[in-house]
PDB file of C-alpha atoms in Angstrom:
ATOM      1  CA  MET J 563      -3.487   4.012 -14.589  1.00  0.00           C
ATOM      2  CA  GLU J 564      -5.922   5.850 -12.294  1.00  0.00           C
ATOM      3  CA  VAL J 565      -9.023   4.669 -10.457  1.00  0.00           C
ATOM      4  CA  THR J 566     -11.423   6.826  -8.432  1.00  0.00           C
ATOM      5  CA  VAL J 567     -14.064   5.367  -6.109  1.00  0.00           C
ATOM      6  CA  ALA J 568     -16.014   7.536  -3.684  1.00  0.00           C
ATOM      7  CA  ALA J 569     -13.360   9.060  -1.432  1.00  0.00           C
ATOM      8  CA  LEU J 570     -10.462   6.934  -2.732  1.00  0.00           C
ATOM      9  CA  GLU J 571      -8.003   7.707  -5.531  1.00  0.00           C
ATOM     10  CA  LEU J 572      -5.378   5.205  -6.636  1.00  0.00           C
ATOM     11  CA  SER J 573      -2.597   5.787  -9.131  1.00  0.00           C
ATOM     12  CA  SER J 574       0.521   3.873 -10.096  1.00  0.00           C
ATOM     13  CA  THR J 575       3.903   4.891 -11.445  1.00  0.00           C
ATOM     14  CA  ARG J 576       6.810   2.686 -12.462  1.00  0.00           C
ATOM     15  CA  HIS J 577      10.317   3.162 -11.076  1.00  0.00           C
ATOM     16  CA  GLY J 578      12.495   0.506 -12.662  1.00  0.00           C
ATOM     17  CA  ASP J 579      11.287  -2.865 -11.414  1.00  0.00           C
ATOM     18  CA  ARG J 580       9.175  -1.266  -8.667  1.00  0.00           C
ATOM     19  CA  THR J 581       5.707   0.262  -8.811  1.00  0.00           C
ATOM     20  CA  VAL J 582       4.636   3.072  -6.522  1.00  0.00           C
ATOM     21  CA  VAL J 583       0.923   2.889  -5.753  1.00  0.00           C
ATOM     22  CA  ALA J 584      -0.289   6.242  -4.412  1.00  0.00           C
ATOM     23  CA  VAL J 585      -3.297   5.990  -2.116  1.00  0.00           C
ATOM     24  CA  LYS J 586      -5.270   9.207  -1.582  1.00  0.00           C
ATOM     25  CA  GLY J 587      -8.373   9.516   0.548  1.00  0.00           C
ATOM     26  CA  GLU J 588     -10.081   6.900   2.669  1.00  0.00           C
ATOM     27  CA  LEU J 589      -9.121   3.249   2.599  1.00  0.00           C
ATOM     28  CA  ASP J 590     -11.829   1.295   4.385  1.00  0.00           C
ATOM     29  CA  ILE J 591     -14.152  -1.686   4.147  1.00  0.00           C
ATOM     30  CA  ILE J 592     -16.082  -0.008   1.326  1.00  0.00           C
ATOM     31  CA  SER J 593     -13.103   0.994  -0.813  1.00  0.00           C
ATOM     32  CA  ARG J 594     -10.905  -2.031  -0.149  1.00  0.00           C
ATOM     33  CA  THR J 595     -12.461  -3.991  -3.045  1.00  0.00           C
ATOM     34  CA  GLN J 596     -11.260  -1.328  -5.459  1.00  0.00           C
ATOM     35  CA  PHE J 597      -7.905  -1.229  -3.657  1.00  0.00           C
ATOM     36  CA  THR J 598      -7.392  -4.987  -4.044  1.00  0.00           C
ATOM     37  CA  ALA J 599      -8.454  -4.865  -7.704  1.00  0.00           C
ATOM     38  CA  HIS J 600      -5.897  -2.122  -8.317  1.00  0.00           C
ATOM     39  CA  LEU J 601      -3.105  -4.022  -6.514  1.00  0.00           C
ATOM     40  CA  ASP J 602      -3.953  -7.230  -8.378  1.00  0.00           C
ATOM     41  CA  ARG J 603      -3.790  -5.360 -11.699  1.00  0.00           C
ATOM     42  CA  VAL J 604      -0.422  -3.804 -10.754  1.00  0.00           C
ATOM     43  CA  ILE J 605       0.989  -7.209  -9.805  1.00  0.00           C
ATOM     44  CA  ARG J 606      -0.324  -8.794 -13.006  1.00  0.00           C
ATOM     45  CA  GLU J 607       0.934  -6.023 -15.295  1.00  0.00           C
ATOM     46  CA  HIS J 608       4.081  -4.757 -13.573  1.00  0.00           C
ATOM     47  CA  GLY J 609       5.396  -7.315 -11.122  1.00  0.00           C
ATOM     48  CA  ARG J 610       5.532  -8.013  -7.432  1.00  0.00           C
ATOM     49  CA  LYS J 611       7.603  -5.094  -6.067  1.00  0.00           C
ATOM     50  CA  ILE J 612       5.252  -2.478  -4.662  1.00  0.00           C
ATOM     51  CA  ILE J 613       5.732   0.673  -2.646  1.00  0.00           C
ATOM     52  CA  LEU J 614       2.474   1.926  -1.130  1.00  0.00           C
ATOM     53  CA  ASP J 615       2.607   5.724  -0.925  1.00  0.00           C
ATOM     54  CA  LEU J 616       0.314   6.562   1.987  1.00  0.00           C
ATOM     55  CA  SER J 617       1.207  10.269   2.162  1.00  0.00           C
ATOM     56  CA  GLY J 618      -2.206  11.174   0.705  1.00  0.00           C
ATOM     57  CA  LEU J 619      -4.133   8.822   2.980  1.00  0.00           C
ATOM     58  CA  SER J 620      -6.748  10.530   5.134  1.00  0.00           C
ATOM     59  CA  PHE J 621      -8.054   7.382   6.890  1.00  0.00           C
ATOM     60  CA  ILE J 622      -7.495   3.620   7.025  1.00  0.00           C
ATOM     61  CA  ASP J 623      -9.616   1.162   8.989  1.00  0.00           C
ATOM     62  CA  THR J 624      -8.674  -2.258  10.337  1.00  0.00           C
ATOM     63  CA  SER J 625     -10.307  -4.162   7.460  1.00  0.00           C
ATOM     64  CA  ALA J 626      -8.188  -2.289   4.914  1.00  0.00           C
ATOM     65  CA  LEU J 627      -5.121  -2.693   7.110  1.00  0.00           C
ATOM     66  CA  SER J 628      -5.679  -6.457   7.170  1.00  0.00           C
ATOM     67  CA  THR J 629      -5.726  -6.324   3.361  1.00  0.00           C
ATOM     68  CA  VAL J 630      -2.385  -4.477   3.342  1.00  0.00           C
ATOM     69  CA  VAL J 631      -0.921  -7.072   5.722  1.00  0.00           C
ATOM     70  CA  SER J 632      -2.231  -9.891   3.534  1.00  0.00           C
ATOM     71  CA  TYR J 633      -0.510  -8.452   0.447  1.00  0.00           C
ATOM     72  CA  TRP J 634       2.667  -7.798   2.448  1.00  0.00           C
ATOM     73  CA  LYS J 635       2.800 -11.444   3.584  1.00  0.00           C
ATOM     74  CA  ARG J 636       2.001 -12.746   0.102  1.00  0.00           C
ATOM     75  CA  LEU J 637       4.503 -10.569  -1.738  1.00  0.00           C
ATOM     76  CA  SER J 638       7.333 -10.783   0.777  1.00  0.00           C
ATOM     77  CA  SER J 639       7.140 -14.585   0.856  1.00  0.00           C
ATOM     78  CA  THR J 640       8.586 -14.769  -2.671  1.00  0.00           C
ATOM     79  CA  GLU J 641      12.085 -13.944  -3.913  1.00  0.00           C
ATOM     80  CA  ASP J 642      10.840 -11.433  -6.475  1.00  0.00           C
ATOM     81  CA  GLY J 643       8.221  -9.725  -4.302  1.00  0.00           C
ATOM     82  CA  MET J 644       8.020  -6.963  -1.742  1.00  0.00           C
ATOM     83  CA  LEU J 645       5.536  -4.526  -0.308  1.00  0.00           C
ATOM     84  CA  VAL J 646       6.723  -1.518   1.669  1.00  0.00           C
ATOM     85  CA  LEU J 647       4.908   1.524   3.024  1.00  0.00           C
ATOM     86  CA  ALA J 648       5.980   5.110   2.494  1.00  0.00           C
ATOM     87  CA  GLY J 649       4.716   8.378   3.930  1.00  0.00           C
ATOM     88  CA  ALA J 650       2.323   6.958   6.525  1.00  0.00           C
ATOM     89  CA  GLN J 651       1.302   9.621   9.050  1.00  0.00           C
ATOM     90  CA  TYR J 652       0.113   8.869  12.573  1.00  0.00           C
ATOM     91  CA  SER J 653      -2.814  11.280  12.233  1.00  0.00           C
ATOM     92  CA  SER J 654      -4.368   9.359   9.335  1.00  0.00           C
ATOM     93  CA  ALA J 655      -3.022   5.836   9.871  1.00  0.00           C
ATOM     94  CA  ARG J 656      -2.852   5.555  13.644  1.00  0.00           C
ATOM     95  CA  VAL J 657      -4.219   2.005  13.400  1.00  0.00           C
ATOM     96  CA  LEU J 658      -0.714   1.012  12.176  1.00  0.00           C
ATOM     97  CA  TRP J 659       0.749   2.146  15.500  1.00  0.00           C
ATOM     98  CA  ILE J 660      -2.131   0.985  17.701  1.00  0.00           C
ATOM     99  CA  THR J 661      -1.878  -2.553  16.334  1.00  0.00           C
ATOM    100  CA  GLY J 662       1.926  -2.623  16.498  1.00  0.00           C
ATOM    101  CA  LEU J 663       2.202  -3.095  12.749  1.00  0.00           C
ATOM    102  CA  ALA J 664       4.216   0.119  12.361  1.00  0.00           C
ATOM    103  CA  GLN J 665       7.068  -1.800  13.988  1.00  0.00           C
ATOM    104  CA  ARG J 666       6.599  -4.930  11.845  1.00  0.00           C
ATOM    105  CA  LEU J 667       5.871  -3.647   8.343  1.00  0.00           C
ATOM    106  CA  PRO J 668       8.706  -2.088   6.346  1.00  0.00           C
ATOM    107  CA  MET J 669       8.013   1.655   6.495  1.00  0.00           C
ATOM    108  CA  TYR J 670       9.835   4.682   5.108  1.00  0.00           C
ATOM    109  CA  ASP J 671       9.337   8.399   5.637  1.00  0.00           C
ATOM    110  CA  ASP J 672       8.576   9.013   1.967  1.00  0.00           C
ATOM    111  CA  VAL J 673       8.693   7.429  -1.496  1.00  0.00           C
ATOM    112  CA  ASP J 674      12.238   8.668  -2.193  1.00  0.00           C
ATOM    113  CA  ALA J 675      13.521   6.940   0.942  1.00  0.00           C
ATOM    114  CA  ALA J 676      11.674   3.730   0.015  1.00  0.00           C
ATOM    115  CA  LEU J 677      13.074   3.806  -3.531  1.00  0.00           C
ATOM    116  CA  ALA J 678      16.609   4.375  -2.211  1.00  0.00           C
ATOM    117  CA  ALA J 679      16.329   1.513   0.295  1.00  0.00           C
ATOM    118  CA  THR J 680      14.771  -1.061  -2.009  1.00  0.00           C
TER     119      THR J 680
END
């Protein structure tokens, strides 16, 4: 499944009971509607275990970050759910560090590390 909106590309791949959602481009107030639609479709079709691959992210704003946090809280509050981040870079996602969320959200260096740990 692949969705392209303006400067945002989203794709999903299955790895057992987990789905890796690759985010490429800008995730902001404009593209977050498409982002949430994609995540909702993944949850509906593949389950509640999601790894967000942010290695292709070029920018994320606070509105999109609040959306990520909302999904993290929702998914991690159930036995069969999880949302973890992989590949986030300070240069493109510094808002994670500025807000302190880099220390609170489960984060891994890359998708392989996230798959091994989950």
